Short mmCIF file of C-alpha atoms in Angstrom, two decimals:
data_model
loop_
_atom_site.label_atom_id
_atom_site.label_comp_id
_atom_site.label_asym_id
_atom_site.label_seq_id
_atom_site.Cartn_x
_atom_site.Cartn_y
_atom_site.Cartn_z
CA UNK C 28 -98.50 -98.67 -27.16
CA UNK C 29 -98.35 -97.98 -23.46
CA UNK C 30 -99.02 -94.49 -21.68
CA UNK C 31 -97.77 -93.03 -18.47
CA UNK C 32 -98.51 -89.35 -16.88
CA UNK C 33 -96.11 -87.21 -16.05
CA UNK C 34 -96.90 -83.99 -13.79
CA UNK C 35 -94.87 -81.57 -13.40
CA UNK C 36 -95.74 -79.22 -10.08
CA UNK C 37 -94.62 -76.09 -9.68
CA UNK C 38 -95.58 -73.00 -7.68
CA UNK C 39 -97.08 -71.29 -10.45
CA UNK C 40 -98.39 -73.80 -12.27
CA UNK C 41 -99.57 -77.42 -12.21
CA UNK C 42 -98.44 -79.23 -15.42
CA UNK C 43 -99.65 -82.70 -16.59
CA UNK C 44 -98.67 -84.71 -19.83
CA UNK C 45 -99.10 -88.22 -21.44
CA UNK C 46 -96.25 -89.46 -23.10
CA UNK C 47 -95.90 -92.72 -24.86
CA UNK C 48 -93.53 -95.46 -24.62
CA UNK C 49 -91.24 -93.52 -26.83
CA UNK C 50 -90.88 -90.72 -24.25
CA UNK C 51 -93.21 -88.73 -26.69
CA UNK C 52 -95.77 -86.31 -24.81
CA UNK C 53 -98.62 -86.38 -26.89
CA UNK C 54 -101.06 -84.16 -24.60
CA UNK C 55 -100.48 -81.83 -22.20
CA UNK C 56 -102.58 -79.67 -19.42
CA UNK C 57 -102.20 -77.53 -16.79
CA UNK C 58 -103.83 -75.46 -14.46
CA UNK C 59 -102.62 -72.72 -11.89
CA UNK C 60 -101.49 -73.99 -8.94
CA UNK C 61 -102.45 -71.03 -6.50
CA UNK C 62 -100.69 -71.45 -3.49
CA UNK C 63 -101.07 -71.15 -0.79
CA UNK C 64 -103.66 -73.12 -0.29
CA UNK C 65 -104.62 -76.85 1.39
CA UNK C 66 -102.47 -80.02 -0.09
CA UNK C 67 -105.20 -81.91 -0.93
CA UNK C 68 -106.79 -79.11 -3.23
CA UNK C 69 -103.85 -79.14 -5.22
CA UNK C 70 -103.25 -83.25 -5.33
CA UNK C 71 -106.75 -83.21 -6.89
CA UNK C 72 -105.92 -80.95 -8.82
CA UNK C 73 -102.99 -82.69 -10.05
CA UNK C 74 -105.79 -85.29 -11.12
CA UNK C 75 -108.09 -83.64 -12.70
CA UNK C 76 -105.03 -82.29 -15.05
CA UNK C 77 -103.68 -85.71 -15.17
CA UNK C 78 -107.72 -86.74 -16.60
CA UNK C 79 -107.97 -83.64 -19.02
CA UNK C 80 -104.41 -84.65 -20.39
CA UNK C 81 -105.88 -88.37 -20.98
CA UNK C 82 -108.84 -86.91 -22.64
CA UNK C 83 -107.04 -84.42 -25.18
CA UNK C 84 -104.80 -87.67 -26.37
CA UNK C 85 -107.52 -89.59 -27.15
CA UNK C 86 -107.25 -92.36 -24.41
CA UNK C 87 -108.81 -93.67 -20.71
CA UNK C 88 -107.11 -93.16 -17.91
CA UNK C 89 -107.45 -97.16 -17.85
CA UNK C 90 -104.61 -96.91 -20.06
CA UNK C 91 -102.15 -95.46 -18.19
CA UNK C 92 -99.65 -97.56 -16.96
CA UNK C 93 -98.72 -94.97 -13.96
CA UNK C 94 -98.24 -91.55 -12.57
CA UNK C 95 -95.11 -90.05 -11.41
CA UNK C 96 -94.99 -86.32 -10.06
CA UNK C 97 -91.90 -84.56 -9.67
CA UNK C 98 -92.19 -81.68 -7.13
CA UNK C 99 -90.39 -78.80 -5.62
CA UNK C 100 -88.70 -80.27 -1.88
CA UNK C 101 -88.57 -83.44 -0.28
CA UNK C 102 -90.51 -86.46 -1.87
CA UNK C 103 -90.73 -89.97 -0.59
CA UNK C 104 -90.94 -92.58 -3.09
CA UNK C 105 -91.50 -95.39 -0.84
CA UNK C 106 -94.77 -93.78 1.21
CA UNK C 107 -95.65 -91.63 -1.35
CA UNK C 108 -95.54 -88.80 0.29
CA UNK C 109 -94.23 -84.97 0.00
CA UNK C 110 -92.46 -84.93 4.07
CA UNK C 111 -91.27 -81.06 2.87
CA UNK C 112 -91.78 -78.17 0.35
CA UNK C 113 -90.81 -75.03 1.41
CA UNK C 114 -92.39 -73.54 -1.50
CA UNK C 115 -95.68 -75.51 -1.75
CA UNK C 116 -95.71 -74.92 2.56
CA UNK C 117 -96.41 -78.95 1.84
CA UNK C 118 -95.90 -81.09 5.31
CA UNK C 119 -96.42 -84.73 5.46
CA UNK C 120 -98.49 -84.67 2.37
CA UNK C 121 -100.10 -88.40 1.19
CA UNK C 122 -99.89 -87.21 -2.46
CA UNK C 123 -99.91 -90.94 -3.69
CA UNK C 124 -103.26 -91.30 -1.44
CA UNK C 125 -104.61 -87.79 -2.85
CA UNK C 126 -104.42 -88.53 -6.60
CA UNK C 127 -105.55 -92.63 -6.05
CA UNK C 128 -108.80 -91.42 -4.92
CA UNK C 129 -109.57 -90.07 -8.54
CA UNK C 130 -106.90 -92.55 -10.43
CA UNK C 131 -106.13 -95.93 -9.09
CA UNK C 132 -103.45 -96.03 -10.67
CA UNK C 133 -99.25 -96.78 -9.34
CA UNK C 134 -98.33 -93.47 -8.20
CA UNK C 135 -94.63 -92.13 -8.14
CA UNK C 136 -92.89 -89.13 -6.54
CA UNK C 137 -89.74 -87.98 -7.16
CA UNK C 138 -88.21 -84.11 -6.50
CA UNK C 139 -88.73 -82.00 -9.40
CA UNK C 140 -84.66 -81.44 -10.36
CA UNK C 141 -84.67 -85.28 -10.13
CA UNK C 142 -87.33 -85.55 -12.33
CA UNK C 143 -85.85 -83.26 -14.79
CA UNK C 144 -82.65 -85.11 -14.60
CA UNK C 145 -84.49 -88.71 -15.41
CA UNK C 146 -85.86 -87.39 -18.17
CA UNK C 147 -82.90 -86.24 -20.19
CA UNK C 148 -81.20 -89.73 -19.04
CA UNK C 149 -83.70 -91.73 -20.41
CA UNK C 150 -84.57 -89.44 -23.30
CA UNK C 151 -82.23 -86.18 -23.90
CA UNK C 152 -78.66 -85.22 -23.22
CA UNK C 153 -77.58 -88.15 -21.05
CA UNK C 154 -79.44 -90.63 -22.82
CA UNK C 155 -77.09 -93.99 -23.31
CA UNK C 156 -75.51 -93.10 -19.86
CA UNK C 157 -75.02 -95.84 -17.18
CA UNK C 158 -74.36 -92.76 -14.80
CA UNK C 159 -75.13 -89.05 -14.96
CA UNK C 160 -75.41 -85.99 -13.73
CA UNK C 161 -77.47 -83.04 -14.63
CA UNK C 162 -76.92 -79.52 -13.19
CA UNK C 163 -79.90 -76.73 -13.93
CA UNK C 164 -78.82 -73.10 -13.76
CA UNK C 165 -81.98 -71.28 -12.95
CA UNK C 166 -83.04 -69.02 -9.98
CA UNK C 167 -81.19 -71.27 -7.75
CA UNK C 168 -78.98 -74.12 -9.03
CA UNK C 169 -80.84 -76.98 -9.58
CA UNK C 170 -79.30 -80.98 -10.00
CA UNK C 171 -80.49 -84.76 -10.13
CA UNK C 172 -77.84 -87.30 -10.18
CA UNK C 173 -78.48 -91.03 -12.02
CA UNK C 174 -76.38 -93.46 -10.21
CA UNK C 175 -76.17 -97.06 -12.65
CA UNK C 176 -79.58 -95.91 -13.75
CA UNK C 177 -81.80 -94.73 -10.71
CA UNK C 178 -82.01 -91.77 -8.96
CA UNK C 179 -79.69 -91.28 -6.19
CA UNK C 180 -81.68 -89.46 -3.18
CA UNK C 181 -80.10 -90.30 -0.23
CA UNK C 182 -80.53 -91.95 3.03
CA UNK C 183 -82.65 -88.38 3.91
CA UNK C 184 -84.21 -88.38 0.82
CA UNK C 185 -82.66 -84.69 -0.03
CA UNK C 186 -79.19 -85.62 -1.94
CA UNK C 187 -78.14 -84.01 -4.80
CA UNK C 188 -78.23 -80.39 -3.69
CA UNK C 189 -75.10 -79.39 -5.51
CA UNK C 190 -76.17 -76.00 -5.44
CA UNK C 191 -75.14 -75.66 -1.53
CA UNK C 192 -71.63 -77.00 -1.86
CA UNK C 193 -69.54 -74.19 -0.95
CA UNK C 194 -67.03 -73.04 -3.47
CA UNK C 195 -65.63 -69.79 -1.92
CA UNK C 196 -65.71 -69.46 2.04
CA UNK C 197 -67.25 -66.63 3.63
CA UNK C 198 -68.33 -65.60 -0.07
CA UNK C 199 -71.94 -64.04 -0.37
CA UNK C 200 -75.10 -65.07 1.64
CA UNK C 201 -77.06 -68.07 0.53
CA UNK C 202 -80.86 -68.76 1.20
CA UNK C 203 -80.24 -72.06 2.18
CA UNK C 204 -77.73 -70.10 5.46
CA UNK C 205 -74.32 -71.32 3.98
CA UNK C 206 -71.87 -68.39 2.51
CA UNK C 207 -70.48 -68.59 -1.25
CA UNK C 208 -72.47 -71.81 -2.26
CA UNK C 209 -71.92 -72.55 -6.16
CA UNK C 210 -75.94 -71.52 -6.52
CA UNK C 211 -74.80 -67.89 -5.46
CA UNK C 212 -72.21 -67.83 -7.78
CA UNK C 213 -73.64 -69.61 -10.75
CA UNK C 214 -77.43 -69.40 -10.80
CA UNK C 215 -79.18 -66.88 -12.97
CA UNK C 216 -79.71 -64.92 -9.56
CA UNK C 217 -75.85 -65.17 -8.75
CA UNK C 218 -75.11 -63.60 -12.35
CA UNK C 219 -77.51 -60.85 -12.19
CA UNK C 220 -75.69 -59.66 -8.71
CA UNK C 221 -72.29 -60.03 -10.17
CA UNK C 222 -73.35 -57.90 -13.13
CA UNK C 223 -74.93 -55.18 -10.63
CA UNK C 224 -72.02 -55.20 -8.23
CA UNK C 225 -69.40 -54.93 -11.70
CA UNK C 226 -71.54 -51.77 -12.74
CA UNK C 227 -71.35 -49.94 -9.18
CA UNK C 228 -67.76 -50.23 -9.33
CA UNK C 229 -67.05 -49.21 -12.98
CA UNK C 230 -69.90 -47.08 -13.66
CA UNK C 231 -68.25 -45.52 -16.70
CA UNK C 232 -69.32 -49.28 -18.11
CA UNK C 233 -71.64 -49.39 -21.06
CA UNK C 234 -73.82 -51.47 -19.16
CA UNK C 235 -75.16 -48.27 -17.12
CA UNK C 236 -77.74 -47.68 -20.75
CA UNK C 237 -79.24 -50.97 -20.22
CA UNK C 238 -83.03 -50.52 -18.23
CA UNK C 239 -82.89 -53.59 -16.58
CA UNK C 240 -79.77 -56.11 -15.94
CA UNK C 241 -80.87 -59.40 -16.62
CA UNK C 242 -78.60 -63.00 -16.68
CA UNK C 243 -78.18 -61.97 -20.49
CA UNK C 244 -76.81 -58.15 -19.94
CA UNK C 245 -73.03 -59.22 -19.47
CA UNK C 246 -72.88 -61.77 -22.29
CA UNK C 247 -74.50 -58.92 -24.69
CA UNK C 248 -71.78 -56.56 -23.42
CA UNK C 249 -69.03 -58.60 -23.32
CA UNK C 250 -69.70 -59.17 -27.14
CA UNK C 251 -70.26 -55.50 -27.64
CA UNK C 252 -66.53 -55.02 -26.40
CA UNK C 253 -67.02 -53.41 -22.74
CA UNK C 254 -64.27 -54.93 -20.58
CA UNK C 255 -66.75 -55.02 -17.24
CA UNK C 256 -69.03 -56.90 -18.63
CA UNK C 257 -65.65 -59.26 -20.06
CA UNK C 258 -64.66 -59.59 -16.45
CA UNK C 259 -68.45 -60.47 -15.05
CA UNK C 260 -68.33 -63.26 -18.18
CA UNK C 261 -65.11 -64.62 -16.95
CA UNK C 262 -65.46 -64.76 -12.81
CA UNK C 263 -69.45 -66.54 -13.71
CA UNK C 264 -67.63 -68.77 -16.23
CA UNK C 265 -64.38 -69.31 -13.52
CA UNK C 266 -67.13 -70.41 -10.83
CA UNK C 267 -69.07 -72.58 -12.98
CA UNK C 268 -65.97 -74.45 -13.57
CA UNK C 269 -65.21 -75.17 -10.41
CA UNK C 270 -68.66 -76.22 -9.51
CA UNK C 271 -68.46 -78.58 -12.32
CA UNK C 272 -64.80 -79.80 -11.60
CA UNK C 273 -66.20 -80.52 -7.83
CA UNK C 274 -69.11 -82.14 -9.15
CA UNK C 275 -67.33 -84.26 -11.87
CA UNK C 276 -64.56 -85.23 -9.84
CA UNK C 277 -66.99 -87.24 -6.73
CA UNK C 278 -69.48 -88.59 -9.28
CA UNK C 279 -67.29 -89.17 -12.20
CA UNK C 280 -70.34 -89.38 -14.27
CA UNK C 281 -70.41 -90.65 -18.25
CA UNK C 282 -72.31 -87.53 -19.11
CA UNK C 283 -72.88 -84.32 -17.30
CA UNK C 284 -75.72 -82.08 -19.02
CA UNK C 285 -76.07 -78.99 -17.95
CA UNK C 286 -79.35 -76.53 -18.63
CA UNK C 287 -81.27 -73.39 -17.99
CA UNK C 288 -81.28 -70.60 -19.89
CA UNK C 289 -77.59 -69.40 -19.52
CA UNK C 290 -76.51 -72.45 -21.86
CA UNK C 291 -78.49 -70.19 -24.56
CA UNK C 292 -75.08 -68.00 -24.47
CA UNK C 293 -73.42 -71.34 -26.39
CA UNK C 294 -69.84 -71.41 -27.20
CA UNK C 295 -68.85 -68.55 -25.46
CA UNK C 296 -69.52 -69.99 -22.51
CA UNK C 297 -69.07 -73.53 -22.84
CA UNK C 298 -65.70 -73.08 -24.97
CA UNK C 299 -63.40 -71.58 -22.19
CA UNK C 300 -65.43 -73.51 -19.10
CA UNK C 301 -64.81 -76.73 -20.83
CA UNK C 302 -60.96 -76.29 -21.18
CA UNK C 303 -61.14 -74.94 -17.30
CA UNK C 304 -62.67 -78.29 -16.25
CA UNK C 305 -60.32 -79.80 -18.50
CA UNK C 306 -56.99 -78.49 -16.29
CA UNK C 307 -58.40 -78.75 -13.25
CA UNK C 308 -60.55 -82.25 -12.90
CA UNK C 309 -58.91 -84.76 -11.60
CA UNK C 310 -59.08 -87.06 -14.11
CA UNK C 311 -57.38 -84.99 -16.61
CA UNK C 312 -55.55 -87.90 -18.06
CA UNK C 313 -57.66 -90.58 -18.15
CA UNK C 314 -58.73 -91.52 -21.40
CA UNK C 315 -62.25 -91.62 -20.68
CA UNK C 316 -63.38 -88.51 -19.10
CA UNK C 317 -66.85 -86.95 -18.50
CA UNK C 318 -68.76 -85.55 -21.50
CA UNK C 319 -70.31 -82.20 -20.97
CA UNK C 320 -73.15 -81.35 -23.03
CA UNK C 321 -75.97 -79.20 -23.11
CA UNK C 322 -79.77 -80.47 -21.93
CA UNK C 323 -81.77 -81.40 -24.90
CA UNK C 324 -85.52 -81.33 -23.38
CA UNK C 325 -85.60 -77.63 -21.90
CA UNK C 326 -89.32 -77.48 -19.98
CA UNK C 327 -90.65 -80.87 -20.98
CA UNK C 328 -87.28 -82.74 -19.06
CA UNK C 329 -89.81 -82.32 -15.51
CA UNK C 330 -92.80 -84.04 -17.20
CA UNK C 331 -90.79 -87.28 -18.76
CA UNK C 332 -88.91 -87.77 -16.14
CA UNK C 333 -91.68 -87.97 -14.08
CA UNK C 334 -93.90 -89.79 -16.45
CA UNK C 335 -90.87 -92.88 -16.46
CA UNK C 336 -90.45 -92.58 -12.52
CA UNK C 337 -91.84 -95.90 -12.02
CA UNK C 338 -88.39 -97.33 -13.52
CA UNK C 339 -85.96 -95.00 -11.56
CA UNK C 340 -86.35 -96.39 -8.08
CA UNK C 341 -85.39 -99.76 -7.14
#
């Protein structure tokens, strides 16, 4: 049986897991990751997590074939480096260098939404796919894209942001500086402030009772009858759609998976956004057309994608 480590780093938390040849994780640690502080701190960090995980599954880090590590910003697969992470405040980082001092082991390095995406290609929702794409509707929208099996990352190393294509000009402010990006419209953040601005102009709504307005609050209402909350359900589910058609219609993927924990609201959302995409992508009439499906792997996708990095880069 062979073994590979996947980490997973995050801003909160540091998250290493073995996982076997059949894209099983059979151990897992983590510790905090407690930014801000130096890069190296939390590279050897990333090893001593990647050592603990070896030691709860009952095997050397001799075995281990690799390590990949899937992280927030820029990576570079081919120094091994982090060049950029905005949220880390990482610059130039030798991460490969960092964890080889404690593991000599192959070290891989891959962004984190990239990682997430490898791992439901080789082992969740896109899994039999010769191309895919998977889109992540969190705090910001989140995507990887698997081009005839490997990651496609660009000559800058930073493709696959389809959060920042712009679906609505002049729409609302993005982080990234861009107005009406499909992340401002279709993250979890982007439905919260369409629910909020829905309420302020209908406050007769029955959403005015609930405490706090979360990504869930319109789907709740909507099913509880209130006609705001209907209209917030069908403008989020309108610009989904057309982030999706967008996306579908340049990649043309076999599979597109989409995740986060919107796709928890299930057929009410995927029912009339499918048969939106269905009208409007371009290849409407093509016999073969993209599947859309749901992500399969939820918050281990980040550490077997990572773990299998050393096949997704030529």
């Amino acid at each position: 049986m062979k073994y590979y480590i996947g980490i997973d780093l995050g801003g909160t938390n540091i998250k290493a897991g073995v996982v076997n040849e059949k894209f099983e994780i059979i151990a897992k640690a983590s510790t905090k990751t407690l930014c801000p502080r130096p890069a190296k701190d939390i590279c050897d960090d990333m090893a001593k997590v990647s050592i603990e995980a070896c030691k709860l599954a009952g095997i050397s880090v001799d075995d281990v074939e690799w390590i990949g590590v899937g992280t927030p910003g820029i990576a570079d697969n081919i120094n091994g480096t982090i060049p950029y992470s905005n949220n880390l405040d990482f610059h130039d980082v030798p991460v490969r260098k960092y964890i080889q001092a404690h593991i000599n082991k192959p070290v891989y390095v891959a962004n984190d939404a990239n990682a997430a995406a490898y791992g439901e290609f080789v082992a969740g929702a896109a899994k039999g796919a010769k191309n895919a794409v998977c889109i992540t509707l969190g705090t910001g929208v989140g995507a990887g894209i698997i081009v005839d099996g490997k990651i496609l990352t660009g000559s800058n190393l930073a493709g696959a942001e389809l959060g920042h294509m712009v679906i609505e000009v002049d729409g609302p402010q993005c982080t990234c500086g861009r107005k009406g990006c499909f992340e401002v419209y279709s993250s979890a953040t982007g439905l919260v402030r369409m629910t909020k601005e829905a309420l302020a102009a209908n406050p007769e709504s029955a959403m005015k009772d609930e405490e706090r307005i979360s990504a869930r609050t319109a789907f709740n209402y909507m099913r509880a009858g209130d006609a705001t909350a209907k209209q917030v359900v069908d403008d989020y589910i309108k610009y989904l759609a057309a982030g999706i058609t967008n996306t579908i219609n340049i990649f043309q993927p076999d599979i597109l998976c989409i995740g986060g924990g919107v796709c928890n609201e299930g057929d009410p959302l995927l029912v009339p956004m499918k048969e939106i995409v269905k009208k409007e992508v371009y290849t409407r009439n093509s016999a073969k057309n993209t599947e859309i499906v749901i992500a399969k792997l939820g918050n281990d996708a980040g550490i077997i994608g990572a773990a299998f990095l050393g096949n997704a880069h030529d």
